[in-house]
Amino acid sequence: MKLGLSGGGNYSSLRFQDSSITEHDSEVGYLFGIATNIQLKNELSLQIELNYERKVVSVFSPEFEINGVKINSFRNYDLYDFMTLPVLLRYEVGEKSPFYINGGVFLGYLLSARERVNDGDLSEDLSEYFTDFDLGLSIGVGKIFLLDNSNELFVELRNNLGLTNIDSDPNGQYQKTNSLSFILGWNLVL
């Protein structure tokens, strides 16, 4: 059994139906959390994590007009804070400093959704426009670096592909998450 701490960055995006008025861009966020790894067979283990994730998406609205009133272009940064619970099967290859591949599911709980306009002066709570839960598939590859018999470091590249619509309006456009994460961590081998 292993207990671990991890942190890193993510590059998040939303997949949604086209919008003619805005353009969405992926931005860099962060994550950190705790994990346990339970050995099932020689090369196979169960990885369970609890992570805090900040996902960031920028939204650009070009100049437009409403009832004869000109609205200047602006850029918003939408900040989504999630607690995520990935449950993954991990397959390791190699004895000393093994490589691994893992895959499974994740469940995300939305803690908050906020929007910052341009330079961050204005902020708006967007939580009411989103559902509380996100569910999806997770796949990753990584490498373990053994320090001694009870300590190891790891580095992982992981993709979390949201499968559920997080838009709270059932008649609105669908919105699904996607995050590519670069994770660094430390495990205590028990």
PDB file of C-alpha atoms in Angstrom:
ATOM      1  CA  MET A   1       0.000   0.000   0.000  1.00  0.00           C
ATOM      2  CA  LYS A   2       1.130   3.536  -0.754  1.00  0.00           C
ATOM      3  CA  LEU A   3      -0.036   6.925   0.535  1.00  0.00           C
ATOM      4  CA  GLY A   4       0.810  10.010  -1.465  1.00  0.00           C
ATOM      5  CA  LEU A   5       0.638  13.733  -2.096  1.00  0.00           C
ATOM      6  CA  SER A   6       0.498  15.299  -5.537  1.00  0.00           C
ATOM      7  CA  GLY A   7       0.195  18.614  -7.307  1.00  0.00           C
ATOM      8  CA  GLY A   8       0.530  20.092 -10.738  1.00  0.00           C
ATOM      9  CA  GLY A   9      -0.985  22.077 -13.525  1.00  0.00           C
ATOM     10  CA  ASN A  10      -3.876  21.476 -15.870  1.00  0.00           C
ATOM     11  CA  TYR A  11      -4.931  22.816 -19.245  1.00  0.00           C
ATOM     12  CA  SER A  12      -8.732  22.851 -19.275  1.00  0.00           C
ATOM     13  CA  SER A  13     -11.398  23.378 -21.871  1.00  0.00           C
ATOM     14  CA  LEU A  14     -15.145  23.108 -22.277  1.00  0.00           C
ATOM     15  CA  ARG A  15     -16.732  21.178 -25.124  1.00  0.00           C
ATOM     16  CA  PHE A  16     -20.061  22.724 -26.033  1.00  0.00           C
ATOM     17  CA  GLN A  17     -22.440  23.551 -28.848  1.00  0.00           C
ATOM     18  CA  ASP A  18     -21.228  26.418 -31.011  1.00  0.00           C
ATOM     19  CA  SER A  19     -21.914  29.941 -29.882  1.00  0.00           C
ATOM     20  CA  SER A  20     -21.867  32.682 -32.499  1.00  0.00           C
ATOM     21  CA  ILE A  21     -21.116  35.468 -30.033  1.00  0.00           C
ATOM     22  CA  THR A  22     -18.132  34.134 -28.046  1.00  0.00           C
ATOM     23  CA  GLU A  23     -14.909  32.226 -28.462  1.00  0.00           C
ATOM     24  CA  HIS A  24     -13.621  29.929 -25.701  1.00  0.00           C
ATOM     25  CA  ASP A  25      -9.924  29.232 -25.103  1.00  0.00           C
ATOM     26  CA  SER A  26      -8.177  26.760 -22.832  1.00  0.00           C
ATOM     27  CA  GLU A  27      -6.179  28.198 -19.946  1.00  0.00           C
ATOM     28  CA  VAL A  28      -3.774  26.874 -17.301  1.00  0.00           C
ATOM     29  CA  GLY A  29      -5.096  25.959 -13.848  1.00  0.00           C
ATOM     30  CA  TYR A  30      -3.773  23.815 -11.009  1.00  0.00           C
ATOM     31  CA  LEU A  31      -4.519  20.794  -8.849  1.00  0.00           C
ATOM     32  CA  PHE A  32      -3.315  19.206  -5.617  1.00  0.00           C
ATOM     33  CA  GLY A  33      -4.442  16.258  -3.572  1.00  0.00           C
ATOM     34  CA  ILE A  34      -3.910  13.025  -1.686  1.00  0.00           C
ATOM     35  CA  ALA A  35      -3.903   9.436  -2.919  1.00  0.00           C
ATOM     36  CA  THR A  36      -3.731   5.818  -1.926  1.00  0.00           C
ATOM     37  CA  ASN A  37      -2.476   2.987  -4.098  1.00  0.00           C
ATOM     38  CA  ILE A  38      -3.488  -0.575  -3.226  1.00  0.00           C
ATOM     39  CA  GLN A  39      -1.597  -3.463  -4.837  1.00  0.00           C
ATOM     40  CA  LEU A  40      -3.955  -6.021  -6.446  1.00  0.00           C
ATOM     41  CA  LYS A  41      -1.442  -8.211  -8.319  1.00  0.00           C
ATOM     42  CA  ASN A  42       2.253  -7.873  -9.179  1.00  0.00           C
ATOM     43  CA  GLU A  43       1.809  -5.219 -11.893  1.00  0.00           C
ATOM     44  CA  LEU A  44      -1.789  -4.157 -11.190  1.00  0.00           C
ATOM     45  CA  SER A  45      -2.982  -1.747  -8.500  1.00  0.00           C
ATOM     46  CA  LEU A  46      -5.966   0.424  -7.588  1.00  0.00           C
ATOM     47  CA  GLN A  47      -5.276   4.184  -7.369  1.00  0.00           C
ATOM     48  CA  ILE A  48      -7.850   6.302  -5.471  1.00  0.00           C
ATOM     49  CA  GLU A  49      -7.331  10.058  -5.176  1.00  0.00           C
ATOM     50  CA  LEU A  50      -9.041  13.119  -3.750  1.00  0.00           C
ATOM     51  CA  ASN A  51      -7.967  16.289  -5.582  1.00  0.00           C
ATOM     52  CA  TYR A  52      -8.807  19.964  -5.532  1.00  0.00           C
ATOM     53  CA  GLU A  53      -8.788  21.267  -9.120  1.00  0.00           C
ATOM     54  CA  ARG A  54      -9.006  24.805 -10.478  1.00  0.00           C
ATOM     55  CA  LYS A  55     -10.069  24.690 -14.130  1.00  0.00           C
ATOM     56  CA  VAL A  56      -9.808  27.940 -16.113  1.00  0.00           C
ATOM     57  CA  VAL A  57     -11.395  28.804 -19.457  1.00  0.00           C
ATOM     58  CA  SER A  58     -11.218  32.224 -21.120  1.00  0.00           C
ATOM     59  CA  VAL A  59     -14.169  33.603 -23.066  1.00  0.00           C
ATOM     60  CA  PHE A  60     -13.711  36.369 -25.633  1.00  0.00           C
ATOM     61  CA  SER A  61     -16.738  38.395 -26.719  1.00  0.00           C
ATOM     62  CA  PRO A  62     -16.118  40.652 -29.730  1.00  0.00           C
ATOM     63  CA  GLU A  63     -17.650  44.094 -29.994  1.00  0.00           C
ATOM     64  CA  PHE A  64     -21.418  43.922 -30.580  1.00  0.00           C
ATOM     65  CA  GLU A  65     -24.552  46.040 -30.432  1.00  0.00           C
ATOM     66  CA  ILE A  66     -27.778  45.602 -28.429  1.00  0.00           C
ATOM     67  CA  ASN A  67     -30.714  47.908 -29.215  1.00  0.00           C
ATOM     68  CA  GLY A  68     -28.388  50.510 -30.702  1.00  0.00           C
ATOM     69  CA  VAL A  69     -25.982  50.415 -27.744  1.00  0.00           C
ATOM     70  CA  LYS A  70     -22.404  49.492 -28.654  1.00  0.00           C
ATOM     71  CA  ILE A  71     -20.774  46.970 -26.304  1.00  0.00           C
ATOM     72  CA  ASN A  72     -16.958  46.884 -26.464  1.00  0.00           C
ATOM     73  CA  SER A  73     -15.133  43.591 -26.781  1.00  0.00           C
ATOM     74  CA  PHE A  74     -14.081  41.939 -23.541  1.00  0.00           C
ATOM     75  CA  ARG A  75     -12.423  38.787 -22.187  1.00  0.00           C
ATOM     76  CA  ASN A  76     -13.732  36.841 -19.205  1.00  0.00           C
ATOM     77  CA  TYR A  77     -11.930  34.161 -17.262  1.00  0.00           C
ATOM     78  CA  ASP A  78     -14.263  31.460 -15.976  1.00  0.00           C
ATOM     79  CA  LEU A  79     -12.848  29.721 -12.874  1.00  0.00           C
ATOM     80  CA  TYR A  80     -14.281  26.322 -11.931  1.00  0.00           C
ATOM     81  CA  ASP A  81     -13.245  24.832  -8.570  1.00  0.00           C
ATOM     82  CA  PHE A  82     -13.846  21.077  -8.265  1.00  0.00           C
ATOM     83  CA  MET A  83     -13.165  18.332  -5.738  1.00  0.00           C
ATOM     84  CA  THR A  84     -12.459  15.288  -7.897  1.00  0.00           C
ATOM     85  CA  LEU A  85     -12.359  11.626  -6.969  1.00  0.00           C
ATOM     86  CA  PRO A  86     -10.501   9.570  -9.603  1.00  0.00           C
ATOM     87  CA  VAL A  87     -10.695   5.778  -9.222  1.00  0.00           C
ATOM     88  CA  LEU A  88      -8.104   4.203 -11.511  1.00  0.00           C
ATOM     89  CA  LEU A  89      -6.572   0.841 -12.351  1.00  0.00           C
ATOM     90  CA  ARG A  90      -2.799   1.140 -12.763  1.00  0.00           C
ATOM     91  CA  TYR A  91      -0.602  -1.245 -14.726  1.00  0.00           C
ATOM     92  CA  GLU A  92       3.168  -0.970 -14.112  1.00  0.00           C
ATOM     93  CA  VAL A  93       5.946  -2.124 -16.453  1.00  0.00           C
ATOM     94  CA  GLY A  94       9.512  -2.543 -15.166  1.00  0.00           C
ATOM     95  CA  GLU A  95      11.035  -3.468 -11.815  1.00  0.00           C
ATOM     96  CA  LYS A  96      13.139  -0.481 -10.774  1.00  0.00           C
ATOM     97  CA  SER A  97      11.664   2.914 -11.616  1.00  0.00           C
ATOM     98  CA  PRO A  98       8.677   1.492 -13.518  1.00  0.00           C
ATOM     99  CA  PHE A  99       6.542   3.182 -16.127  1.00  0.00           C
ATOM    100  CA  TYR A 100       2.784   2.918 -15.759  1.00  0.00           C
ATOM    101  CA  ILE A 101      -0.500   3.447 -17.520  1.00  0.00           C
ATOM    102  CA  ASN A 102      -3.724   3.985 -15.640  1.00  0.00           C
ATOM    103  CA  GLY A 103      -7.352   4.394 -16.549  1.00  0.00           C
ATOM    104  CA  GLY A 104     -10.726   4.612 -14.903  1.00  0.00           C
ATOM    105  CA  VAL A 105     -13.403   7.107 -13.970  1.00  0.00           C
ATOM    106  CA  PHE A 106     -13.581  10.367 -12.063  1.00  0.00           C
ATOM    107  CA  LEU A 107     -16.382  12.065 -10.180  1.00  0.00           C
ATOM    108  CA  GLY A 108     -16.151  15.830  -9.741  1.00  0.00           C
ATOM    109  CA  TYR A 109     -18.116  18.009  -7.326  1.00  0.00           C
ATOM    110  CA  LEU A 110     -18.351  21.693  -8.284  1.00  0.00           C
ATOM    111  CA  LEU A 111     -17.401  23.859  -5.296  1.00  0.00           C
ATOM    112  CA  SER A 112     -17.738  27.162  -7.148  1.00  0.00           C
ATOM    113  CA  ALA A 113     -17.882  28.727 -10.596  1.00  0.00           C
ATOM    114  CA  ARG A 114     -16.858  32.364 -10.962  1.00  0.00           C
ATOM    115  CA  GLU A 115     -16.263  34.746 -13.807  1.00  0.00           C
ATOM    116  CA  ARG A 116     -13.619  37.495 -13.824  1.00  0.00           C
ATOM    117  CA  VAL A 117     -13.934  40.221 -16.451  1.00  0.00           C
ATOM    118  CA  ASN A 118     -10.796  41.536 -18.232  1.00  0.00           C
ATOM    119  CA  ASP A 119      -8.326  42.529 -15.500  1.00  0.00           C
ATOM    120  CA  GLY A 120     -10.166  40.872 -12.603  1.00  0.00           C
ATOM    121  CA  ASP A 121     -11.903  43.988 -11.271  1.00  0.00           C
ATOM    122  CA  LEU A 122     -15.382  42.512 -11.702  1.00  0.00           C
ATOM    123  CA  SER A 123     -16.360  39.053 -10.506  1.00  0.00           C
ATOM    124  CA  GLU A 124     -19.646  37.185 -10.781  1.00  0.00           C
ATOM    125  CA  ASP A 125     -20.833  33.916  -9.231  1.00  0.00           C
ATOM    126  CA  LEU A 126     -21.807  31.486 -12.013  1.00  0.00           C
ATOM    127  CA  SER A 127     -22.589  28.454  -9.822  1.00  0.00           C
ATOM    128  CA  GLU A 128     -26.337  28.561 -10.490  1.00  0.00           C
ATOM    129  CA  TYR A 129     -25.687  27.948 -14.205  1.00  0.00           C
ATOM    130  CA  PHE A 130     -23.913  24.639 -13.612  1.00  0.00           C
ATOM    131  CA  THR A 131     -24.791  21.264 -12.132  1.00  0.00           C
ATOM    132  CA  ASP A 132     -23.040  20.097  -8.972  1.00  0.00           C
ATOM    133  CA  PHE A 133     -21.489  16.943 -10.482  1.00  0.00           C
ATOM    134  CA  ASP A 134     -19.158  16.055 -13.328  1.00  0.00           C
ATOM    135  CA  LEU A 135     -18.460  12.441 -14.306  1.00  0.00           C
ATOM    136  CA  GLY A 136     -15.991  11.186 -16.876  1.00  0.00           C
ATOM    137  CA  LEU A 137     -13.175   8.944 -18.017  1.00  0.00           C
ATOM    138  CA  SER A 138      -9.565   9.320 -16.970  1.00  0.00           C
ATOM    139  CA  ILE A 139      -6.441   7.931 -18.632  1.00  0.00           C
ATOM    140  CA  GLY A 140      -2.799   8.640 -17.874  1.00  0.00           C
ATOM    141  CA  VAL A 141       0.807   7.564 -18.324  1.00  0.00           C
ATOM    142  CA  GLY A 142       3.613   8.082 -15.872  1.00  0.00           C
ATOM    143  CA  LYS A 143       6.972   7.132 -14.433  1.00  0.00           C
ATOM    144  CA  ILE A 144       7.944   6.222 -10.876  1.00  0.00           C
ATOM    145  CA  PHE A 145      11.361   7.133  -9.441  1.00  0.00           C
ATOM    146  CA  LEU A 146      12.346   4.994  -6.434  1.00  0.00           C
ATOM    147  CA  LEU A 147      14.250   6.997  -3.814  1.00  0.00           C
ATOM    148  CA  ASP A 148      14.574   4.215  -1.234  1.00  0.00           C
ATOM    149  CA  ASN A 149      12.476   1.315   0.115  1.00  0.00           C
ATOM    150  CA  SER A 150       9.763   3.585   1.466  1.00  0.00           C
ATOM    151  CA  ASN A 151       9.815   6.739  -0.691  1.00  0.00           C
ATOM    152  CA  GLU A 152       9.160   7.337  -4.352  1.00  0.00           C
ATOM    153  CA  LEU A 153       8.499  10.262  -6.659  1.00  0.00           C
ATOM    154  CA  PHE A 154       6.294  10.117  -9.730  1.00  0.00           C
ATOM    155  CA  VAL A 155       5.432  12.194 -12.753  1.00  0.00           C
ATOM    156  CA  GLU A 156       2.245  11.689 -14.781  1.00  0.00           C
ATOM    157  CA  LEU A 157       0.428  13.088 -17.787  1.00  0.00           C
ATOM    158  CA  ARG A 158      -3.348  12.523 -17.476  1.00  0.00           C
ATOM    159  CA  ASN A 159      -6.465  13.401 -19.439  1.00  0.00           C
ATOM    160  CA  ASN A 160      -9.864  13.724 -17.736  1.00  0.00           C
ATOM    161  CA  LEU A 161     -12.670  13.656 -20.305  1.00  0.00           C
ATOM    162  CA  GLY A 162     -16.002  14.772 -18.851  1.00  0.00           C
ATOM    163  CA  LEU A 163     -19.000  12.838 -20.170  1.00  0.00           C
ATOM    164  CA  THR A 164     -21.875  14.592 -18.412  1.00  0.00           C
ATOM    165  CA  ASN A 165     -23.501  17.901 -19.267  1.00  0.00           C
ATOM    166  CA  ILE A 166     -22.563  20.420 -16.568  1.00  0.00           C
ATOM    167  CA  ASP A 167     -24.990  23.098 -17.847  1.00  0.00           C
ATOM    168  CA  SER A 168     -27.857  23.336 -15.337  1.00  0.00           C
ATOM    169  CA  ASP A 169     -30.392  24.438 -17.991  1.00  0.00           C
ATOM    170  CA  PRO A 170     -31.851  21.245 -19.522  1.00  0.00           C
ATOM    171  CA  ASN A 171     -32.907  23.273 -22.577  1.00  0.00           C
ATOM    172  CA  GLY A 172     -29.574  25.090 -22.872  1.00  0.00           C
ATOM    173  CA  GLN A 173     -26.494  24.059 -24.777  1.00  0.00           C
ATOM    174  CA  TYR A 174     -24.497  21.148 -23.423  1.00  0.00           C
ATOM    175  CA  GLN A 175     -21.143  21.830 -21.799  1.00  0.00           C
ATOM    176  CA  LYS A 176     -18.629  19.093 -20.982  1.00  0.00           C
ATOM    177  CA  THR A 177     -15.224  19.416 -19.331  1.00  0.00           C
ATOM    178  CA  ASN A 178     -11.819  18.268 -20.514  1.00  0.00           C
ATOM    179  CA  SER A 179      -8.513  18.640 -18.648  1.00  0.00           C
ATOM    180  CA  LEU A 180      -4.992  17.622 -19.533  1.00  0.00           C
ATOM    181  CA  SER A 181      -2.953  17.494 -16.304  1.00  0.00           C
ATOM    182  CA  PHE A 182       0.771  17.332 -15.569  1.00  0.00           C
ATOM    183  CA  ILE A 183       1.134  15.838 -12.087  1.00  0.00           C
ATOM    184  CA  LEU A 184       4.162  15.534  -9.779  1.00  0.00           C
ATOM    185  CA  GLY A 185       3.951  13.590  -6.561  1.00  0.00           C
ATOM    186  CA  TRP A 186       5.490  11.695  -3.686  1.00  0.00           C
ATOM    187  CA  ASN A 187       4.417   8.319  -2.274  1.00  0.00           C
ATOM    188  CA  LEU A 188       5.176   6.747   1.080  1.00  0.00           C
ATOM    189  CA  VAL A 189       5.427   2.972   0.588  1.00  0.00           C
ATOM    190  CA  LEU A 190       3.984   1.160   3.628  1.00  0.00           C
TER     191      LEU A 190
END
